[in-house]
């Protein structure tokens, strides 16, 4: 049986029980922490792609994506508080549904984090090229160095997005040599991001350029397009879902929260609601001042975001100032309404803040690889640690190269859709995990016990599936194709070499840094 191996939850929890974290976070602190984690790449980078899919309906898209995130976050919080160890959804699935499904989740997380890091790298490149090089130094990169090939949705004359390639490799190098971001530096970057977006909202909503007529028609592509079209408000929600990823960090902080039963839902829902309102105001300011109507094809349907056809249209003079064509949407809006200086400051804010997001994403990717390797599902060589740098240098280098190649040749909107496909699958499986553990282990201590689990978890399943089916067909196809590759690797390599399959489970003392192999009796059966 391929579903015969379930990792004992007691063995997994032994890792967490060797250390005790002080419960110090209040609900308000958790909410503020969540706001800092969530606000980032999506809103700076994907506003243009979302507007091309939904027009002014982008505001409704933020509500749809935020609602799915809220129910998913509550599922995440219960499991994260119950199993506060490394590995995220991969580990949760291992403890509830077994090794095979855990492998599929880990494999999907690899897709999520690596492709998301590529998307952020491309987003950073837009602000670097537009604000730093053009606005401050008057330097315009030749088209073949500033974007990927036109056939892949880049730009006319494009060949490689050099700034995106360089920033991905630079961050990878920093991670390899052991440079970690400081909590104080990160706090400053969060403050810069929030201040920049607050200034954007204040300036655009009070601008004399603001005109309510720009919101008509509100849904030029409809509420939801056809299956796999990625259009309409729901199609935009499936893309800008990327703007909310990060709340899982709030879920994992449940172990350090005072009164988690009250504070965890307050922190999660509060941060997601705040960010949703914030995002809606940003979208309203951008659309109300310069417009956000999509560029329509001859059939009256918007050109697909990230497509060759759209790239050709955006190269035409009449669309040069369009929101949907900008690589640095928010800074572009402020320049168009006469606030070039502040627009440049916002560009600098994105230029400074986005590399830290790339770092966190590549770091998370390598740690998923690391945990899977430590379980024997991937070559153990991948989890080797450099003797001087004390980092998993091999897997970090491999991840960074993949991220850099994706960033060099693919557009940001397409990358975000690919990443969201992996994210939605992982969130779907976390909701399944919550229900499975409620049935299998109802007496287990849960620091945060979600109320209405048999309503919230199915809503999460439905919401994730609904958004997934409203991604562009390319992104829908990527997940099963990527999954098939993963299944072949699992059956051909991982299942035979799994520690659990060999009758032992690894427990890590995260304080002493020691690893212990615990034998399981009787040994797990199967190939």
Coordinates of C-alpha atoms in Angstrom, one line a residue:
X1 CA 0.0 0.0 0.0
X2 CA 1.4 3.4 -1.0
X3 CA -0.5 5.1 1.9
X4 CA 0.8 2.7 4.6
X5 CA 3.4 5.0 6.2
X6 CA 2.3 7.5 8.8
X7 CA 5.0 9.2 10.9
X8 CA 4.1 8.9 14.6
X9 CA 3.0 12.2 15.9
X10 CA 4.6 11.5 19.3
X11 CA 8.0 11.2 17.6
X12 CA 7.5 14.4 15.7
X13 CA 6.4 16.3 18.9
X14 CA 9.5 15.0 20.7
X15 CA 11.4 17.6 18.7
X16 CA 9.3 20.4 20.0
X17 CA 9.1 19.1 23.5
X18 CA 12.8 19.3 24.0
X19 CA 12.5 23.1 24.1
X20 CA 10.1 25.4 25.7
X21 CA 9.2 28.8 24.2
X22 CA 8.0 31.5 26.5
X23 CA 4.4 32.6 25.8
X24 CA 4.7 36.4 25.5
X25 CA 2.8 37.6 22.4
X26 CA -0.5 39.3 22.8
X27 CA -3.2 39.3 20.2
X28 CA -2.3 42.8 19.1
X29 CA 1.4 41.9 18.8
X30 CA 0.5 38.8 16.8
X31 CA -1.6 41.0 14.5
X32 CA 1.2 43.5 13.9
X33 CA 3.6 40.7 13.3
X34 CA 1.2 39.3 10.7
X35 CA 0.8 42.6 8.9
X36 CA 4.6 42.8 8.6
X37 CA 4.8 39.3 7.2
X38 CA 1.9 39.7 4.7
X39 CA 2.5 43.2 3.2
X40 CA 5.2 42.8 0.6
X41 CA 5.7 41.7 -2.9
X42 CA 2.2 41.1 -4.1
X43 CA 0.9 44.6 -3.6
X44 CA 4.1 46.3 -5.0
X45 CA 4.4 44.0 -8.0
X46 CA 1.1 42.3 -9.0
X47 CA -1.2 45.3 -9.1
X48 CA -0.7 45.6 -12.8
X49 CA -1.2 41.9 -13.6
X50 CA -4.4 41.9 -11.4
X51 CA -5.8 44.9 -13.2
X52 CA -5.2 43.3 -16.6
X53 CA -7.3 40.4 -15.4
X54 CA -10.2 42.2 -13.6
X55 CA -9.9 46.0 -14.2
X56 CA -11.4 47.9 -11.3
X57 CA -12.7 44.5 -10.1
X58 CA -9.2 44.1 -8.7
X59 CA -10.7 45.5 -5.4
X60 CA -13.2 42.7 -5.3
X61 CA -10.4 40.2 -6.1
X62 CA -8.6 41.3 -2.9
X63 CA -11.7 40.5 -0.9
X64 CA -12.1 37.1 -2.4
X65 CA -8.5 36.1 -1.9
X66 CA -8.5 37.5 1.7
X67 CA -11.6 35.5 2.5
X68 CA -10.0 32.2 1.4
X69 CA -6.9 33.1 3.3
X70 CA -8.8 33.7 6.5
X71 CA -10.4 30.2 6.6
X72 CA -7.1 28.6 5.5
X73 CA -5.3 30.5 8.2
X74 CA -7.5 29.2 11.0
X75 CA -6.8 25.6 9.8
X76 CA -3.1 26.4 9.6
X77 CA -3.2 27.8 13.1
X78 CA -4.7 24.7 14.8
X79 CA -2.2 22.4 13.2
X80 CA 0.8 24.7 13.7
X81 CA 0.1 25.2 17.4
X82 CA -0.4 21.4 17.8
X83 CA 2.8 20.4 15.8
X84 CA 5.2 23.4 16.2
X85 CA 8.2 21.8 14.4
X86 CA 10.0 22.5 11.1
X87 CA 8.6 21.4 7.8
X88 CA 5.3 23.3 7.7
X89 CA 2.5 21.5 5.8
X90 CA 4.9 18.7 4.8
X91 CA 5.4 17.7 8.4
X92 CA 1.7 18.1 9.3
X93 CA 0.7 15.8 6.4
X94 CA 3.3 13.2 7.4
X95 CA 1.8 12.9 10.9
X96 CA -1.8 12.6 9.6
X97 CA -2.1 11.2 6.1
X98 CA 1.2 9.4 5.6
X99 CA 4.5 9.6 3.7
X100 CA 3.2 9.6 0.1
X101 CA 0.8 12.5 0.5
X102 CA 3.4 14.3 2.7
X103 CA 5.8 13.9 -0.2
X104 CA 3.3 15.5 -2.6
X105 CA 2.9 18.4 -0.2
X106 CA 6.6 18.9 0.2
X107 CA 7.1 18.7 -3.5
X108 CA 4.3 21.4 -4.0
X109 CA 6.0 23.6 -1.4
X110 CA 9.2 23.4 -3.4
X111 CA 7.2 24.7 -6.4
X112 CA 5.7 27.4 -4.2
X113 CA 8.8 28.9 -2.6
X114 CA 11.2 28.6 -5.5
X115 CA 8.9 30.1 -8.1
X116 CA 7.7 32.8 -5.7
X117 CA 11.3 33.8 -5.1
X118 CA 11.7 34.1 -8.9
X119 CA 8.5 36.2 -9.0
X120 CA 9.8 38.6 -6.4
X121 CA 13.2 38.8 -8.1
X122 CA 11.4 39.9 -11.3
X123 CA 9.3 42.4 -9.3
X124 CA 12.5 43.9 -7.7
X125 CA 14.1 44.2 -11.2
X126 CA 11.2 46.4 -12.3
X127 CA 11.8 48.9 -9.5
X128 CA 15.6 48.7 -9.9
X129 CA 15.5 49.4 -13.6
X130 CA 12.7 52.0 -13.4
X131 CA 13.5 53.9 -10.2
X132 CA 17.2 53.4 -9.5
X133 CA 18.7 53.3 -13.0
X134 CA 16.3 55.5 -15.0
X135 CA 15.0 58.0 -12.5
X136 CA 18.3 58.6 -10.5
X137 CA 21.0 57.8 -13.0
X138 CA 19.3 58.3 -16.4
X139 CA 20.4 54.8 -17.4
X140 CA 18.1 52.7 -19.6
X141 CA 19.1 49.0 -19.9
X142 CA 19.0 47.7 -23.5
X143 CA 15.8 45.6 -24.0
X144 CA 17.8 42.3 -24.3
X145 CA 19.1 42.8 -20.8
X146 CA 15.9 44.1 -19.1
X147 CA 13.4 41.4 -19.8
X148 CA 12.8 37.9 -20.9
X149 CA 12.1 36.8 -24.4
X150 CA 8.9 38.1 -26.0
X151 CA 7.8 34.5 -26.7
X152 CA 7.7 33.9 -23.0
X153 CA 5.8 37.1 -22.2
X154 CA 8.8 39.3 -21.7
X155 CA 9.2 42.3 -24.0
X156 CA 10.0 43.1 -27.6
X157 CA 13.7 42.6 -28.1
X158 CA 14.0 40.9 -24.7
X159 CA 16.4 38.1 -24.0
X160 CA 17.3 37.9 -20.3
X161 CA 16.2 39.9 -17.2
X162 CA 19.7 40.5 -15.9
X163 CA 18.8 42.5 -12.7
X164 CA 16.5 39.7 -11.6
X165 CA 19.1 37.0 -12.3
X166 CA 21.8 39.0 -10.3
X167 CA 19.6 39.7 -7.3
X168 CA 18.6 36.0 -7.0
X169 CA 22.2 34.9 -7.2
X170 CA 23.3 37.5 -4.7
X171 CA 20.7 36.5 -2.1
X172 CA 21.7 32.9 -2.7
X173 CA 25.3 33.7 -2.0
X174 CA 24.4 35.5 1.2
X175 CA 22.4 32.5 2.4
X176 CA 25.2 30.1 1.5
X177 CA 27.8 32.0 3.5
X178 CA 25.5 32.2 6.5
X179 CA 24.3 35.8 6.5
X180 CA 20.9 36.0 8.0
X181 CA 18.6 39.0 8.2
X182 CA 18.5 40.8 11.4
X183 CA 15.2 41.1 13.2
X184 CA 15.9 44.9 13.7
X185 CA 16.6 45.4 10.0
X186 CA 13.5 43.4 9.1
X187 CA 11.4 45.6 11.4
X188 CA 12.8 48.7 9.7
X189 CA 11.9 47.3 6.3
X190 CA 8.4 46.5 7.4
X191 CA 8.0 50.1 8.6
X192 CA 9.3 51.4 5.3
X193 CA 6.8 49.2 3.3
X194 CA 3.8 50.3 5.5
X195 CA 4.8 54.0 5.4
X196 CA 5.2 53.9 1.6
X197 CA 1.8 52.3 1.0
X198 CA 0.2 54.7 3.5
X199 CA 1.7 57.7 1.6
X200 CA 0.4 56.2 -1.7
X201 CA -3.1 55.8 -0.4
X202 CA -3.2 59.4 1.1
X203 CA -1.8 61.0 -2.1
X204 CA -3.9 59.1 -4.6
X205 CA -7.3 59.2 -2.8
X206 CA -7.0 63.0 -2.3
X207 CA -5.5 63.8 -5.7
X208 CA -7.5 66.1 -8.0
X209 CA -6.8 63.4 -10.7
X210 CA -9.0 61.0 -8.8
X211 CA -12.2 60.3 -10.8
X212 CA -14.9 57.8 -9.9
X213 CA -15.7 57.4 -13.6
X214 CA -12.5 55.4 -14.0
X215 CA -14.2 52.6 -12.1
X216 CA -16.7 52.0 -14.9
X217 CA -17.1 49.4 -16.1
X218 CA -16.2 47.8 -12.8
X219 CA -16.0 44.2 -14.1
X220 CA -14.9 44.5 -17.7
X221 CA -14.0 40.8 -17.8
X222 CA -16.9 39.7 -15.6
X223 CA -16.9 38.2 -12.1
X224 CA -15.2 34.9 -13.2
X225 CA -13.9 33.8 -16.6
X226 CA -14.2 30.4 -18.1
X227 CA -12.3 27.5 -16.6
X228 CA -8.6 28.0 -17.0
X229 CA -8.9 31.5 -18.4
X230 CA -7.5 33.3 -15.3
X231 CA -9.8 36.3 -16.1
X232 CA -12.4 38.3 -14.1
X233 CA -12.4 39.1 -10.4
X234 CA -11.9 35.5 -9.4
X235 CA -9.0 35.0 -11.9
X236 CA -7.4 38.2 -10.5
X237 CA -8.0 36.8 -7.0
X238 CA -6.2 33.6 -7.9
X239 CA -3.2 35.7 -9.0
X240 CA -3.1 38.3 -6.2
X241 CA -3.5 35.5 -3.6
X242 CA 0.2 35.8 -3.8
X243 CA -0.1 39.1 -2.0
X244 CA -1.3 37.4 1.2
X245 CA 1.2 34.6 1.4
X246 CA 3.1 35.0 4.7
X247 CA 0.3 34.6 7.2
X248 CA 1.6 31.0 7.8
X249 CA 4.4 32.7 9.8
X250 CA 1.7 34.0 12.1
X251 CA 0.2 30.6 12.5
X252 CA 3.6 29.1 13.6
X253 CA 3.9 31.8 16.3
X254 CA 0.9 30.2 18.2
X255 CA 3.3 28.4 20.4
X256 CA 4.6 31.7 21.8
X257 CA 1.2 33.4 22.2
X258 CA -0.5 34.1 25.5
X259 CA -4.0 32.7 25.6
X260 CA -3.8 31.2 22.0
X261 CA -7.5 30.2 22.0
X262 CA -8.3 34.0 22.0
X263 CA -5.2 35.6 20.5
X264 CA -4.5 33.4 17.6
X265 CA -7.8 34.0 15.7
X266 CA -7.6 37.7 16.7
X267 CA -4.0 38.0 15.3
X268 CA -4.7 36.0 12.1
X269 CA -8.1 37.5 11.2
X270 CA -7.1 41.0 12.3
X271 CA -3.9 41.0 10.2
X272 CA -5.7 39.6 7.2
X273 CA -8.6 42.0 7.4
X274 CA -6.2 45.0 7.9
X275 CA -4.2 43.9 4.8
X276 CA -7.4 43.4 2.8
X277 CA -8.6 46.9 3.5
X278 CA -5.1 48.3 2.9
X279 CA -4.9 46.5 -0.5
X280 CA -8.4 47.7 -1.5
X281 CA -7.4 51.3 -0.8
X282 CA -4.2 50.9 -2.8
X283 CA -6.1 49.5 -5.7
X284 CA -8.7 52.2 -5.5
X285 CA -6.1 54.9 -5.4
X286 CA -4.2 53.5 -8.4
X287 CA -7.3 52.9 -10.5
X288 CA -9.1 56.1 -9.5
X289 CA -6.2 58.3 -10.6
X290 CA -4.8 56.8 -13.8
X291 CA -7.4 54.1 -14.6
X292 CA -7.0 50.3 -14.5
X293 CA -9.0 49.0 -17.5
X294 CA -7.5 46.0 -19.1
X295 CA -6.2 46.0 -22.7
X296 CA -8.7 44.1 -24.7
X297 CA -8.1 41.7 -27.5
X298 CA -10.1 41.8 -30.8
X299 CA -12.6 39.4 -29.3
X300 CA -13.4 41.8 -26.4
X301 CA -11.5 39.6 -23.9
X302 CA -8.5 41.0 -22.1
X303 CA -5.1 39.8 -23.4
X304 CA -3.7 37.3 -20.9
X305 CA -1.4 38.8 -18.3
X306 CA 2.2 37.8 -19.0
X307 CA 1.5 36.9 -22.6
X308 CA 3.3 37.8 -25.7
X309 CA 0.2 39.5 -27.1
X310 CA 0.0 41.8 -24.1
X311 CA 3.7 42.6 -24.2
X312 CA 3.3 43.7 -27.9
X313 CA 0.4 46.0 -26.9
X314 CA 2.4 47.5 -24.0
X315 CA 5.2 48.4 -26.4
X316 CA 2.9 50.7 -28.3
X317 CA 3.0 54.4 -27.4
X318 CA -0.7 54.7 -26.6
X319 CA -0.3 52.2 -23.7
X320 CA 3.0 53.5 -22.4
X321 CA 1.3 55.1 -19.4
X322 CA -1.2 52.3 -18.7
X323 CA -1.3 50.8 -15.2
X324 CA -1.5 47.3 -16.6
X325 CA 1.8 47.7 -18.5
X326 CA 4.0 49.0 -15.7
X327 CA 6.8 47.0 -14.1
X328 CA 6.7 49.2 -11.0
X329 CA 3.0 49.9 -10.8
X330 CA 2.7 52.0 -7.6
X331 CA 5.7 54.3 -8.3
X332 CA 4.4 54.7 -11.8
X333 CA 1.0 55.9 -10.6
X334 CA 2.5 58.6 -8.4
X335 CA 4.8 59.8 -11.2
X336 CA 1.7 60.1 -13.5
X337 CA -0.2 62.3 -11.1
X338 CA 2.7 64.7 -10.4
X339 CA 4.4 63.1 -7.4
X340 CA 7.6 61.9 -9.1
X341 CA 9.8 62.5 -6.0
X342 CA 7.5 60.5 -3.7
X343 CA 7.0 57.9 -6.4
X344 CA 10.8 57.5 -6.5
X345 CA 10.9 57.1 -2.7
X346 CA 8.2 54.4 -3.0
X347 CA 10.4 52.7 -5.7
X348 CA 13.4 52.9 -3.3
X349 CA 11.2 51.3 -0.5
X350 CA 10.5 48.4 -2.8
X351 CA 14.1 48.2 -4.0
X352 CA 15.2 48.0 -0.3
X353 CA 12.5 45.7 1.0
X354 CA 12.0 43.1 -1.7
X355 CA 15.4 41.4 -1.4
X356 CA 14.6 40.4 2.2
X357 CA 11.5 38.7 0.8
X358 CA 13.6 36.8 -1.7
X359 CA 15.9 35.8 1.1
X360 CA 13.0 34.5 3.3
X361 CA 11.5 32.5 0.3
X362 CA 14.8 30.8 -0.7
X363 CA 15.5 30.1 3.0
X364 CA 12.1 28.5 3.4
X365 CA 12.6 26.5 0.2
X366 CA 16.0 25.1 1.3
X367 CA 14.6 24.2 4.8
X368 CA 11.8 22.1 3.2
X369 CA 14.5 20.4 1.1
X370 CA 16.6 20.0 4.2
X371 CA 13.8 18.3 6.2
X372 CA 12.8 16.0 3.4
X373 CA 16.4 15.0 3.0
X374 CA 16.8 14.4 6.7
X375 CA 13.8 12.0 6.4
X376 CA 15.6 10.1 3.7
X377 CA 13.2 11.1 1.0
X378 CA 15.8 13.1 -0.9
X379 CA 19.6 12.3 -1.1
X380 CA 21.1 12.9 2.4
X381 CA 23.9 14.8 0.7
X382 CA 21.5 17.6 0.2
X383 CA 21.2 18.1 4.0
X384 CA 25.0 18.2 4.5
X385 CA 26.2 21.4 6.3
X386 CA 29.2 23.4 5.1
X387 CA 32.0 23.0 7.7
X388 CA 32.8 26.7 7.8
X389 CA 29.6 28.4 6.8
X390 CA 27.3 26.1 8.9
X391 CA 24.6 26.2 6.2
X392 CA 23.1 23.6 3.8
X393 CA 25.2 25.0 1.0
X394 CA 24.5 22.4 -1.7
X395 CA 20.7 22.6 -1.6
X396 CA 20.9 26.4 -1.2
X397 CA 23.1 26.7 -4.3
X398 CA 20.8 24.4 -6.3
X399 CA 17.7 26.3 -5.2
X400 CA 19.3 29.6 -6.1
X401 CA 20.2 28.6 -9.6
X402 CA 16.7 27.4 -10.3
X403 CA 15.3 30.7 -8.9
X404 CA 17.7 32.8 -10.9
X405 CA 16.9 31.0 -14.2
X406 CA 13.2 31.4 -13.7
X407 CA 13.6 35.1 -12.8
X408 CA 15.8 35.6 -15.9
X409 CA 13.3 34.4 -18.5
X410 CA 9.7 34.4 -17.2
X411 CA 7.3 37.4 -16.4
X412 CA 6.2 38.1 -12.9
X413 CA 2.5 37.4 -13.4
X414 CA 3.1 33.9 -14.8
X415 CA 5.5 33.1 -12.0
X416 CA 3.1 34.2 -9.3
X417 CA 0.4 32.0 -10.8
X418 CA 2.7 29.0 -10.8
X419 CA 3.7 29.6 -7.2
X420 CA 0.0 30.0 -6.2
X421 CA -0.8 26.6 -7.7
X422 CA 1.6 25.0 -5.2
X423 CA 0.5 27.2 -2.3
X424 CA -3.2 26.4 -2.9
X425 CA -2.5 22.7 -2.9
X426 CA -0.5 23.0 0.4
X427 CA -3.3 24.9 2.1
X428 CA -5.9 22.4 0.8
X429 CA -3.9 19.6 2.4
X430 CA -3.6 21.5 5.7
X431 CA -7.4 21.7 5.8
X432 CA -7.6 18.0 5.2
X433 CA -5.0 17.4 8.0
X434 CA -7.1 19.3 10.5
X435 CA -10.1 17.1 9.8
X436 CA -8.1 13.9 9.8
X437 CA -6.4 14.7 13.1
X438 CA -9.7 15.6 14.7
X439 CA -11.0 12.1 13.8
X440 CA -7.8 10.1 14.5
X441 CA -6.5 11.9 17.6
X442 CA -9.4 13.9 19.1
X443 CA -7.9 13.8 22.7
X444 CA -4.6 15.4 21.7
X445 CA -3.8 18.7 23.3
X446 CA -4.5 21.6 21.0
X447 CA -3.2 25.0 22.3
X448 CA -5.6 26.6 19.7
X449 CA -8.7 24.6 18.9
X450 CA -10.6 26.0 16.0
X451 CA -14.4 26.3 16.5
X452 CA -16.6 25.2 13.7
X453 CA -13.9 23.0 12.2
X454 CA -16.5 21.0 10.1
X455 CA -17.6 24.3 8.5
X456 CA -14.3 26.2 8.2
X457 CA -12.2 23.3 6.9
X458 CA -14.6 22.4 4.1
X459 CA -14.8 26.1 3.2
X460 CA -11.0 26.1 2.9
X461 CA -11.1 23.1 0.6
X462 CA -13.8 24.7 -1.6
X463 CA -12.0 28.1 -1.6
X464 CA -8.6 26.7 -2.6
X465 CA -10.1 24.5 -5.3
X466 CA -12.2 27.4 -6.6
X467 CA -9.1 29.7 -6.9
X468 CA -7.0 27.0 -8.4
X469 CA -9.5 26.3 -11.2
X470 CA -9.6 30.1 -11.9
X471 CA -5.8 30.2 -12.5
X472 CA -4.7 30.4 -16.2
X473 CA -4.7 26.9 -17.8
X474 CA -0.8 26.9 -17.9
X475 CA -0.7 27.3 -14.1
X476 CA -3.4 24.7 -13.6
X477 CA -1.4 22.3 -15.8
X478 CA 1.9 23.0 -14.0
X479 CA 0.8 21.5 -10.7
X480 CA -0.2 18.0 -12.0
X481 CA 2.9 17.9 -14.3
X482 CA 5.2 18.9 -11.4
X483 CA 3.3 16.4 -9.2
X484 CA 3.8 13.6 -11.7
X485 CA 7.6 14.2 -11.7
X486 CA 7.5 14.1 -7.9
X487 CA 5.5 10.8 -7.9
X488 CA 8.1 9.2 -10.2
X489 CA 10.9 10.3 -8.0
X490 CA 9.1 9.1 -4.9
X491 CA 8.4 5.6 -6.4
X492 CA 11.8 5.3 -8.0
X493 CA 14.0 6.6 -5.1
X494 CA 12.4 8.1 -2.0
X495 CA 10.2 5.2 -0.9
X496 CA 13.1 2.8 -0.8
X497 CA 15.3 5.1 1.1
X498 CA 12.8 6.6 3.6
X499 CA 13.9 6.3 7.2
X500 CA 10.3 5.7 8.2
X501 CA 10.1 2.8 5.6
X502 CA 13.3 1.3 7.1
X503 CA 11.7 1.3 10.6
X504 CA 13.1 4.4 12.2
X505 CA 12.2 8.0 12.8
X506 CA 14.6 10.9 13.3
X507 CA 14.1 13.2 16.2
X508 CA 16.1 16.4 16.3
X509 CA 17.2 18.2 19.5
X510 CA 17.0 21.8 18.3
X511 CA 18.9 23.1 21.3
X512 CA 21.8 20.6 21.3
X513 CA 21.7 20.1 17.6
X514 CA 21.7 16.4 18.1
X515 CA 19.8 13.8 15.9
X516 CA 18.4 10.6 17.3
X517 CA 17.0 7.7 15.4
X518 CA 14.1 6.1 17.2
X519 CA 13.2 2.6 16.1
X520 CA 9.6 1.7 15.3
X521 CA 8.2 -1.6 16.2
X522 CA 7.1 -3.4 14.2
X523 CA 9.0 -1.9 11.2
X524 CA 6.9 -0.3 8.5
X525 CA 6.1 -2.6 5.7
X526 CA 6.2 -1.8 2.0
X527 CA 8.7 -1.1 -0.7

